[in-house]
């Protein structure tokens, strides 16, 4: 067995043994191995073939990527000072290598030569797409730049990697750095019992009495939604929206990080011949230009805003007439919205939550994918990075075809949010299939006492969403590493399978079978489900324009903005004036924690959520036409969407599934944003 666990690629990562001191030796060894392989391949006098050139290059790059992927994952889910230090220390040399690789003219020439080989004509579409992607990526890595510009480009890439890591660390530290201790239970009036028990348990873990409040979602969201004490909501709201800004510790302020990142993204794009970073970002996506994306977003905003204005007017009227609140502050919106929902539909999120204990939800999720795709999910044994983590295998006809880790609960030292990442991708090596492995991460409330974790319906949707990403990764049938699973899929199409899976959380046959009251074991009553269904599009107008606000801000920030002197808060305010109906206080510093576009790969790409929502709603409508979840349509979806991964353009895959181009009608219908509803007020 390899002494350094990060250098062991025989099977799953040896999480129980990995320590910060293993990181640098492993990275240095793999970088040396990669450089030696590249030197040997570019010096080879033989004509390049898939077997003597692409496969050995892929293999050595995969080893480096898998090692660093594990390190990056641990840095996100069990962040410690020691791990953070070695993670950041290795970013420059890794960034330098990737830039060096992308600018290697000899390597570039070998890929070009591949296209001239007689065997190229017989390559399958996946292999041809890999070669096309590589030729494109060499250009985007600066391979054709003058030598002086190559040096500068490399420096820009390295610094951008450092800034992304710094941005995320600042958000994490600002989130973890806040705590509020309360002794008086009356200050928590309105909060559900399980939330109060969780806050008491957090305080007890520190040897304190009373309650500990944090900015972690399992605390923050219930306080904003249920707390009767407006001052308490105000206090947490202020702390949350001012994270990583000038209002906190200077060393956690993301303002200078954002300024430098915008400047470097602009420089990166201009070095490569693009007018701005948005053009560069879209070069590898489905969308053709920033103007096309902006037009798409504004068209959707024009359709959604009338519904959003109605939502806001109803909220204000309810607050005034039923709660005696003449003015709604930002920290009142979730609270009043929950009151309105209860009044209108006679149920609350907390009531629904009692029917979704974690074990029942997971078994229901696994039953859905069995119905759709004929696969089975079973828990298995593997080393994990935290006691709460579990490992599962996916089987088809008794054979393991993929596996995944579930890390579902929020905790300190863990990045906020929910995401899927790949631990290992599918490929064929020496005739043997390497099965794909995924990391599936959420930040739900953990179990308290002897009761299981309880999920809100929104959290159930989040779970299905992330599992959709996982299915895209794990159900691929592509044998070539670079385009298997989510690899090589256009960024604005990666949300298609995830958003598609969300729809099944609204099917009675699905929910009825994945619910059981935590105390009585009774399934979700049909009457309660009908109320949930009636409320499905509650405030969908406001929710839609909020996402459009973020998307427009992102696209304009990276396309039509002065990175040196521009005021992004002023830009955001302009966007809000155009599309929003809710306006936060001037001290709100949302951009300072907008990790998606400053650290998460969504720069000039946040629109992808709405873009892919058109695709996913249209795809799901094929199941609606067939009567709901079924194996026949599921097999077709697997064959044309999931199995092909990035081996062909996403639009071709969509057309193969639906037999036509995507249409926006299904999205508008699913969101309840159709003219008839607006006219009737239903």
XYZ file of C-alpha atoms in Angstrom:
682
model
C 0.000 0.000 0.000
C 1.284 3.470 -0.934
C 2.663 5.309 2.115
C 1.110 8.615 1.023
C -2.663 7.993 0.812
C -3.073 10.789 -1.731
C -0.911 8.788 -4.157
C -3.040 5.665 -3.901
C -5.383 5.443 -6.906
C -6.187 1.752 -6.684
C -9.653 2.383 -5.254
C -11.501 4.956 -3.136
C -9.649 7.697 -1.249
C -8.210 6.652 2.111
C -9.899 9.481 3.976
C -9.092 8.055 7.392
C -5.373 8.467 6.763
C -5.093 11.731 4.798
C -3.317 14.498 6.726
C -2.256 18.019 5.711
C 1.405 16.940 5.621
C 0.593 14.511 2.797
C -0.601 17.231 0.416
C 2.577 18.958 -0.768
C 4.661 15.768 -1.283
C 1.804 14.203 -3.258
C 1.250 17.272 -5.425
C 4.967 17.654 -6.126
C 5.352 13.977 -7.023
C 2.362 14.073 -9.390
C 3.490 17.314 -11.004
C 6.921 15.789 -11.649
C 5.283 12.669 -13.090
C 3.015 14.772 -15.310
C 5.855 16.935 -16.594
C 7.982 13.881 -17.367
C 5.085 12.292 -19.271
C 4.418 15.453 -21.270
C 8.109 15.746 -22.156
C 8.209 12.107 -23.304
C 5.027 12.396 -25.369
C 6.097 15.580 -27.134
C 9.550 14.134 -27.913
C 8.103 10.927 -29.387
C 9.104 10.545 -33.039
C 6.113 8.317 -33.770
C 2.977 9.771 -35.247
C 0.459 10.397 -32.443
C -2.375 7.938 -31.993
C -5.106 7.705 -29.418
C -3.298 4.861 -27.681
C 0.248 6.240 -27.639
C -0.626 9.879 -26.990
C -4.094 10.706 -25.635
C -4.464 7.777 -23.242
C -1.122 8.203 -21.412
C -1.678 11.958 -21.204
C -5.194 11.479 -19.837
C -3.987 8.970 -17.272
C -1.303 11.166 -15.768
C -3.580 14.227 -15.721
C -6.328 12.201 -14.072
C -4.017 11.157 -11.225
C -3.137 14.772 -10.500
C -6.776 15.879 -10.772
C -8.037 13.129 -8.482
C -5.446 13.941 -5.836
C -6.173 17.661 -5.885
C -9.905 16.996 -6.090
C -9.749 15.134 -2.773
C -7.694 17.929 -1.199
C -10.111 20.587 -2.458
C -13.079 18.591 -1.222
C -11.621 18.218 2.261
C -10.788 21.918 2.314
C -14.475 22.621 1.630
C -16.060 20.199 4.103
C -13.583 19.848 7.026
C -11.645 23.089 6.773
C -8.840 23.492 9.330
C -6.027 26.056 9.577
C -3.406 23.418 8.710
C -5.307 22.116 5.689
C -6.093 25.631 4.481
C -2.418 26.562 4.696
C -1.197 23.683 2.531
C -4.120 24.072 0.136
C -3.265 27.707 -0.509
C 0.455 26.961 -0.630
C -0.047 24.558 -3.527
C -2.386 26.689 -5.628
C 0.438 28.658 -7.350
C 2.392 25.608 -8.527
C -0.749 23.844 -9.730
C -1.968 26.932 -11.543
C 1.465 27.312 -13.141
C 1.339 23.713 -14.349
C -2.125 24.009 -15.894
C -1.119 27.195 -17.706
C 2.161 25.618 -18.808
C 0.237 22.588 -20.104
C -2.279 24.739 -21.963
C 0.478 26.787 -23.595
C 2.688 23.848 -24.627
C 3.035 24.325 -28.377
C 4.563 20.879 -28.892
C 1.566 19.282 -27.192
C -0.738 21.509 -29.243
C 1.008 20.359 -32.427
C 0.559 16.700 -31.469
C -3.184 17.199 -31.106
C -3.292 18.948 -34.486
C -1.331 16.054 -35.988
C -3.905 13.619 -34.604
C -6.500 15.197 -36.864
C -4.306 14.471 -39.889
C -3.940 10.761 -39.142
C -5.933 8.311 -41.310
C -7.344 6.754 -38.129
C -9.015 10.035 -37.147
C -11.894 9.507 -39.578
C -12.817 6.290 -37.797
C -12.778 7.783 -34.291
C -16.106 7.708 -32.492
C -17.869 11.048 -31.816
C -16.600 11.144 -28.217
C -12.950 10.957 -29.271
C -13.412 13.553 -31.992
C -15.099 15.886 -29.500
C -12.208 15.454 -27.047
C -9.720 16.453 -29.718
C -11.851 19.442 -30.750
C -12.161 20.521 -27.101
C -8.418 20.246 -26.598
C -7.637 22.344 -29.665
C -10.105 24.969 -28.441
C -8.700 24.914 -24.917
C -5.131 25.399 -26.103
C -6.241 28.657 -27.693
C -8.086 29.661 -24.503
C -4.983 28.868 -22.449
C -2.873 31.296 -24.466
C -0.948 28.764 -26.539
C -0.910 31.135 -29.522
C 0.103 34.237 -27.550
C 3.503 35.913 -27.948
C 5.988 34.704 -25.344
C 5.813 37.864 -23.235
C 2.025 37.660 -23.095
C 2.225 33.981 -22.178
C 4.206 34.867 -19.076
C 1.693 37.511 -18.075
C -1.224 35.173 -18.816
C 0.284 32.552 -16.530
C 0.629 35.113 -13.762
C -2.992 36.168 -14.189
C -4.204 32.568 -13.999
C -2.226 31.892 -10.846
C -3.464 35.003 -9.106
C -7.094 34.329 -10.094
C -6.877 30.890 -8.491
C -5.540 32.447 -5.294
C -8.275 35.096 -5.260
C -11.054 32.536 -5.690
C -9.755 30.551 -2.733
C -9.403 33.717 -0.656
C -12.953 34.843 -1.476
C -14.426 31.551 -0.317
C -12.298 31.478 2.848
C -13.455 34.956 3.789
C -17.115 33.970 3.393
C -16.556 30.811 5.443
C -14.683 32.672 8.197
C -17.272 35.462 8.326
C -20.081 32.903 8.528
C -18.400 30.826 11.222
C -17.201 33.918 13.072
C -20.670 35.068 14.120
C -22.518 33.708 17.125
C -25.253 35.101 19.345
C -26.022 33.583 22.744
C -29.458 33.953 24.291
C -30.622 32.863 27.731
C -34.243 33.944 27.482
C -36.321 31.367 25.617
C -39.023 33.972 25.062
C -36.734 35.669 22.531
C -37.104 32.551 20.380
C -40.906 32.738 20.323
C -42.257 31.356 17.047
C -39.299 29.096 16.332
C -40.116 25.395 15.893
C -39.298 23.113 18.803
C -36.702 21.129 16.880
C -34.852 24.317 15.946
C -34.822 25.484 19.587
C -33.506 22.056 20.599
C -30.742 22.355 18.010
C -29.743 25.837 19.267
C -29.701 24.556 22.854
C -27.551 21.595 21.803
C -25.085 23.940 20.089
C -24.761 25.967 23.294
C -24.388 22.804 25.393
C -21.549 21.608 23.151
C -19.624 24.668 24.362
C -20.565 24.096 27.987
C -23.034 26.978 27.964
C -26.657 27.220 29.004
C -29.322 28.833 26.842
C -29.120 28.962 23.071
C -26.432 29.564 20.442
C -27.498 31.228 17.181
C -25.270 31.244 14.094
C -25.414 32.184 10.421
C -25.514 28.534 9.371
C -28.629 27.907 7.254
C -30.322 25.494 9.707
C -30.402 28.418 12.147
C -30.559 31.494 9.944
C -33.485 30.450 7.748
C -35.865 29.405 10.567
C -35.104 32.618 12.478
C -35.913 34.728 9.428
C -39.045 32.694 8.717
C -40.525 32.102 12.160
C -39.042 34.356 14.872
C -41.661 36.696 16.299
C -38.939 39.007 17.614
C -38.298 41.516 14.840
C -35.146 42.758 16.551
C -33.711 39.234 16.499
C -34.499 38.852 12.800
C -32.936 42.261 12.201
C -29.741 41.317 14.063
C -29.209 38.087 12.143
C -30.129 39.682 8.828
C -27.584 42.454 9.301
C -24.840 39.993 10.216
C -25.664 37.766 7.257
C -25.809 40.415 4.526
C -22.655 42.159 5.748
C -20.447 39.063 5.729
C -16.972 39.451 4.230
C -17.425 43.201 3.779
C -15.951 46.433 5.117
C -18.286 46.149 8.103
C -16.340 43.202 9.525
C -12.667 42.394 10.176
C -10.443 43.933 7.488
C -8.735 40.618 6.779
C -12.121 39.100 5.830
C -13.229 41.940 3.539
C -13.795 40.628 0.015
C -14.024 44.097 -1.545
C -10.363 44.253 -2.668
C -10.532 40.607 -3.745
C -13.489 41.368 -5.997
C -11.872 44.454 -7.513
C -8.674 42.610 -8.378
C -10.551 39.598 -9.728
C -12.660 41.734 -12.057
C -9.541 43.481 -13.333
C -7.694 40.220 -13.926
C -10.686 38.570 -15.612
C -10.851 41.530 -17.984
C -7.129 41.299 -18.682
C -7.339 37.534 -19.213
C -10.123 37.990 -21.776
C -8.383 40.818 -23.611
C -5.119 38.886 -23.836
C -7.068 36.173 -25.652
C -8.720 38.653 -28.016
C -12.132 38.954 -26.380
C -13.732 42.312 -25.651
C -14.619 41.281 -22.093
C -14.708 38.305 -19.773
C -18.354 37.509 -20.532
C -17.444 36.827 -24.165
C -14.668 34.478 -23.024
C -16.971 32.721 -20.569
C -19.648 32.112 -23.220
C -17.166 30.816 -25.800
C -17.508 27.306 -24.362
C -21.236 27.495 -23.515
C -24.502 27.006 -25.388
C -25.352 30.707 -25.376
C -23.796 32.635 -28.249
C -23.134 36.091 -26.798
C -23.654 38.334 -23.763
C -26.275 40.234 -25.751
C -28.240 37.023 -26.365
C -28.135 36.116 -22.666
C -29.129 39.615 -21.556
C -32.027 39.593 -24.034
C -33.137 36.176 -22.729
C -33.034 37.392 -19.128
C -34.854 40.630 -19.882
C -37.532 38.825 -21.854
C -38.114 36.456 -18.944
C -38.120 39.421 -16.547
C -40.792 41.186 -18.607
C -42.957 38.072 -18.315
C -42.271 37.498 -14.606
C -42.307 41.023 -13.179
C -46.105 41.535 -13.357
C -46.491 38.399 -11.240
C -43.742 39.595 -8.890
C -45.473 42.962 -8.449
C -48.691 41.135 -7.607
C -46.807 38.971 -5.075
C -45.345 42.051 -3.416
C -48.683 43.883 -3.316
C -50.360 40.869 -1.695
C -47.583 40.646 0.892
C -47.860 44.327 1.781
C -51.645 44.162 2.030
C -51.502 41.110 4.295
C -48.838 42.674 6.537
C -50.868 45.863 6.860
C -54.307 44.326 7.342
C -53.482 41.217 9.386
C -50.249 42.059 11.194
C -50.488 45.826 11.555
C -47.171 46.347 9.748
C -47.277 49.459 7.597
C -43.763 49.011 6.244
C -41.915 45.823 5.337
C -38.193 45.688 6.057
C -35.902 43.178 4.351
C -35.811 41.043 7.518
C -39.628 40.919 7.545
C -40.125 39.373 4.104
C -39.616 35.700 4.934
C -41.524 36.071 8.214
C -44.570 37.735 6.676
C -44.451 35.419 3.675
C -44.695 32.406 5.959
C -47.618 33.998 7.812
C -49.364 34.675 4.505
C -48.779 31.154 3.268
C -50.241 29.689 6.462
C -53.242 32.007 6.222
C -53.851 31.308 2.558
C -53.098 27.615 2.337
C -53.555 26.507 5.977
C -50.198 24.786 6.366
C -46.660 25.713 7.320
C -43.223 24.457 6.312
C -42.793 23.217 9.854
C -45.937 21.076 9.628
C -44.746 19.530 6.368
C -41.266 18.958 7.766
C -42.578 16.442 10.301
C -43.441 14.103 7.415
C -39.947 14.027 5.925
C -37.567 12.205 8.274
C -34.265 11.564 6.563
C -34.403 7.740 6.316
C -37.814 7.834 4.647
C -36.738 10.606 2.249
C -33.604 8.755 1.179
C -35.470 5.514 0.596
C -38.041 7.459 -1.430
C -35.351 9.121 -3.527
C -33.743 5.776 -4.233
C -37.129 4.308 -5.173
C -37.728 7.132 -7.681
C -34.461 6.514 -9.505
C -35.237 2.799 -9.480
C -38.560 3.527 -11.179
C -36.998 5.867 -13.720
C -33.773 4.071 -14.524
C -34.012 0.565 -13.090
C -31.058 1.110 -10.759
C -30.695 0.112 -7.119
C -28.912 2.069 -4.398
C -27.415 0.319 -1.387
C -25.310 1.568 1.499
C -21.761 0.204 1.507
C -18.558 0.564 3.477
C -15.789 3.075 2.814
C -13.449 5.404 4.687
C -15.053 8.820 5.254
C -13.870 12.282 6.332
C -16.487 12.792 9.063
C -18.600 10.409 11.146
C -21.808 11.801 9.624
C -20.802 10.843 6.072
C -22.225 7.735 4.395
C -21.205 5.870 1.258
C -23.539 4.201 -1.268
C -23.233 2.118 -4.413
C -25.468 2.210 -7.511
C -26.218 -1.131 -9.112
C -27.750 -2.099 -12.421
C -28.727 -5.732 -12.838
C -26.575 -6.574 -9.829
C -23.443 -4.841 -11.127
C -21.950 -1.724 -9.492
C -21.925 1.101 -12.043
C -21.181 4.034 -9.733
C -21.046 5.199 -6.131
C -21.340 8.321 -4.020
C -20.769 9.878 -0.609
C -23.563 11.738 1.197
C -22.452 14.572 3.523
C -25.791 16.129 4.383
C -25.490 18.194 7.595
C -24.284 21.717 8.297
C -21.333 22.204 10.660
C -18.548 24.661 11.344
C -15.624 24.383 8.985
C -17.898 23.339 6.117
C -18.622 25.570 3.145
C -22.266 26.743 2.996
C -24.571 25.574 0.233
C -25.175 22.338 -1.627
C -23.127 20.861 -4.454
C -21.951 17.783 -6.314
C -18.332 17.135 -7.170
C -16.657 14.203 -8.839
C -14.266 12.038 -6.875
C -13.542 9.814 -9.863
C -14.824 9.751 -13.434
C -15.810 6.807 -15.575
C -13.355 5.568 -18.190
C -11.983 2.325 -19.572
C -8.398 1.374 -18.727
C -6.884 -1.716 -20.301
C -10.355 -3.025 -21.025
C -11.566 -2.528 -17.451
C -14.282 0.007 -16.603
C -13.390 2.499 -13.859
C -16.734 3.339 -12.226
C -17.568 6.972 -11.418
C -17.714 8.240 -7.818
C -19.426 11.456 -6.643
C -19.333 13.713 -3.592
C -22.883 14.929 -2.753
C -22.862 17.697 -0.170
C -25.681 19.627 1.542
C -26.088 21.736 4.688
C -29.258 20.427 6.333
C -30.095 20.287 10.033
C -28.534 17.287 11.759
C -30.461 14.841 13.979
C -31.176 15.992 17.531
C -31.318 13.420 20.326
C -32.888 10.136 19.271
C -34.910 11.642 16.405
C -33.781 11.518 12.764
C -33.022 14.650 10.815
C -36.172 16.262 9.433
C -36.187 17.913 6.015
C -38.376 20.742 4.805
C -39.927 20.178 1.397
C -37.464 22.734 -0.005
C -34.633 20.625 1.395
C -36.119 17.523 -0.205
C -36.057 19.425 -3.505
C -32.418 20.400 -2.894
C -31.551 16.764 -2.235
C -33.188 15.673 -5.499
C -31.406 18.524 -7.311
C -27.948 17.479 -6.173
C -28.729 13.829 -6.808
C -29.630 14.837 -10.371
C -26.099 16.181 -10.774
C -24.842 12.929 -9.310
C -26.861 10.867 -11.792
C -25.412 12.899 -14.667
C -21.964 11.972 -13.396
C -22.624 8.369 -12.379
C -24.940 7.085 -15.124
C -22.664 8.016 -18.000
C -21.818 5.250 -20.446
C -19.001 7.132 -22.166
C -15.655 5.335 -21.989
C -13.413 8.348 -22.689
C -12.448 10.209 -19.533
C -12.581 13.799 -20.797
C -16.239 13.706 -21.855
C -17.748 11.161 -19.482
C -20.405 12.259 -17.017
C -20.458 16.010 -16.508
C -17.014 16.480 -18.067
C -17.158 18.432 -21.295
C -20.823 19.388 -20.831
C -21.498 23.050 -21.577
C -21.813 24.967 -18.304
C -25.260 26.294 -19.159
C -26.534 22.727 -19.637
C -25.137 21.081 -16.492
C -28.204 22.105 -14.474
C -30.581 20.217 -16.785
C -30.524 16.833 -14.959
C -30.506 18.453 -11.514
C -33.456 20.744 -12.131
C -35.219 17.939 -13.972
C -35.096 15.744 -10.848
C -36.719 18.472 -8.734
C -40.017 17.968 -10.547
C -40.594 14.543 -9.037
C -40.835 16.161 -5.603
C -44.262 17.383 -6.727
C -45.703 14.030 -7.792
C -48.167 12.514 -5.326
C -47.083 8.970 -6.116
C -43.529 9.968 -5.207
C -44.168 12.044 -2.093
C -46.750 9.668 -0.691
C -44.160 6.911 -0.714
C -41.308 8.908 0.804
C -43.066 10.430 3.783
C -43.829 9.213 7.306
C -44.656 11.450 10.268
C -41.722 11.414 12.657
C -43.960 10.614 15.643
C -46.836 8.567 14.204
C -45.364 7.060 11.047
C -48.422 8.197 9.078
C -47.738 9.139 5.429
C -48.270 12.661 4.155
C -52.051 13.240 4.000
C -53.431 13.825 0.535
C -55.195 16.943 1.799
C -51.882 18.424 2.963
C -50.229 17.537 -0.342
C -53.045 19.289 -2.202
C -52.396 22.410 -0.124
C -48.677 22.169 -0.923
C -49.484 21.813 -4.606
C -51.786 24.828 -4.485
C -48.963 26.781 -2.850
C -46.267 25.481 -5.218
C -46.128 28.740 -7.124
C -46.598 30.914 -4.052
C -44.512 34.028 -4.751
C -42.980 32.392 -7.841
C -42.929 35.797 -9.491
C -40.795 37.273 -6.697
C -38.538 34.222 -6.676
C -38.051 34.390 -10.433
C -37.118 38.064 -10.576
C -34.694 37.518 -7.687
C -32.802 34.936 -9.743
C -32.976 37.206 -12.785
C -31.557 40.037 -10.664
C -28.528 37.893 -9.789
C -28.142 36.693 -13.383
C -28.327 40.140 -14.977
C -25.961 41.594 -12.392
C -23.460 38.832 -13.120
C -23.600 39.177 -16.903
C -23.409 42.978 -16.857
C -20.606 42.929 -14.276
C -18.413 40.819 -16.536
C -19.379 42.474 -19.815
C -20.261 46.140 -19.463
C -18.549 47.389 -16.298
C -15.484 49.458 -15.431
C -13.355 46.992 -13.474
C -11.046 49.799 -12.286
C -13.453 52.428 -11.017
C -16.944 50.973 -11.410
C -19.312 50.746 -8.450
C -20.846 47.260 -8.465
C -23.347 48.260 -5.795
C -24.615 50.984 -8.112
C -24.793 48.444 -10.952
C -26.742 46.059 -8.751
C -29.115 48.867 -7.798
C -29.692 49.653 -11.495
C -30.524 46.008 -12.143
C -32.909 45.994 -9.198
C -34.657 49.097 -10.472
C -35.202 47.261 -13.750
C -36.373 43.834 -12.557
C -36.756 43.618 -8.760
C -39.707 44.261 -6.476
C -37.853 43.895 -3.160
C -35.142 46.407 -2.330
C -32.695 45.693 0.523
C -31.126 48.381 2.727
C -28.125 50.288 1.412
C -25.738 48.475 3.754
C -26.550 45.100 2.200
C -23.316 43.680 0.753
C -24.689 40.693 -1.132
C -21.918 40.723 -3.790
C -19.262 40.195 -1.085
C -20.588 36.689 -0.458
C -21.744 35.878 -4.017
C -19.405 32.901 -4.204
C -20.973 31.499 -7.358
C -19.556 34.267 -9.541
C -16.426 35.175 -7.588
C -15.210 31.731 -6.565
C -17.503 29.000 -7.866
C -17.068 28.936 -11.635
C -20.286 30.796 -12.478
C -18.685 34.112 -13.487
C -20.726 35.349 -16.459
C -22.569 32.059 -16.094
C -25.174 32.474 -13.362
C -27.817 32.785 -16.069
C -27.234 29.034 -16.571
C -29.775 28.257 -13.861
C -32.587 29.938 -15.775
C -31.273 28.814 -19.173
C -31.195 25.200 -18.023
C -34.573 25.588 -16.312
C -36.114 26.050 -19.739
C -34.473 22.780 -20.810
C -35.373 20.873 -17.638
C -39.019 21.980 -17.563
C -39.416 21.022 -21.207
C -37.683 17.675 -20.581
C -39.938 16.899 -17.621
C -42.999 17.714 -19.700
C -42.193 14.536 -21.653
C -42.862 12.613 -18.431
C -46.049 14.594 -17.826
C -47.233 13.616 -21.275
C -46.565 9.973 -20.336
C -48.402 10.213 -17.001
C -45.491 10.866 -14.616
C -42.447 8.874 -13.521
C -42.086 5.821 -15.728
C -39.365 3.473 -16.946
C -39.882 3.963 -20.689
C -39.395 7.744 -20.707
C -36.727 7.326 -18.016
C -34.748 4.957 -20.238
C -35.027 7.460 -23.101
C -33.769 10.278 -20.837
C -30.863 8.126 -19.649
C -29.946 7.131 -23.201
C -30.084 10.604 -24.762
C -29.110 12.907 -21.862
C -27.383 11.129 -18.988
C -25.454 8.391 -20.749
C -23.813 10.575 -23.395
C -22.264 13.071 -20.955
C -20.197 15.652 -22.817
C -19.578 13.433 -25.838
C -21.826 15.598 -28.019
C -23.235 19.150 -27.850
C -25.957 19.534 -25.219
C -28.439 20.892 -27.751
C -28.038 17.741 -29.843
C -28.746 15.652 -26.751
C -31.844 17.680 -25.934
C -33.162 17.385 -29.487
C -32.513 13.647 -29.426
C -34.650 13.387 -26.294
C -37.504 15.769 -27.170
C -37.338 15.586 -30.963
C -37.277 19.390 -31.242
C -35.697 22.562 -29.876
C -36.543 23.611 -26.293
C -39.586 25.796 -25.673
C -40.172 28.164 -22.762
C -43.864 27.277 -22.369
C -43.330 24.460 -19.854
C -41.237 26.670 -17.568
C -43.864 29.407 -17.532
C -46.613 26.861 -16.898
C -44.699 25.104 -14.089
C -43.999 28.494 -12.500
C -47.646 29.554 -12.694
C -46.699 32.539 -14.836
C -49.286 32.487 -17.578
C -51.525 35.329 -18.610
C -54.774 33.598 -17.662
C -53.625 33.249 -14.049
C -52.630 36.895 -13.850
C -56.008 38.016 -15.211
C -58.026 35.797 -12.887
C -55.844 36.455 -9.858
C -55.550 32.738 -9.078
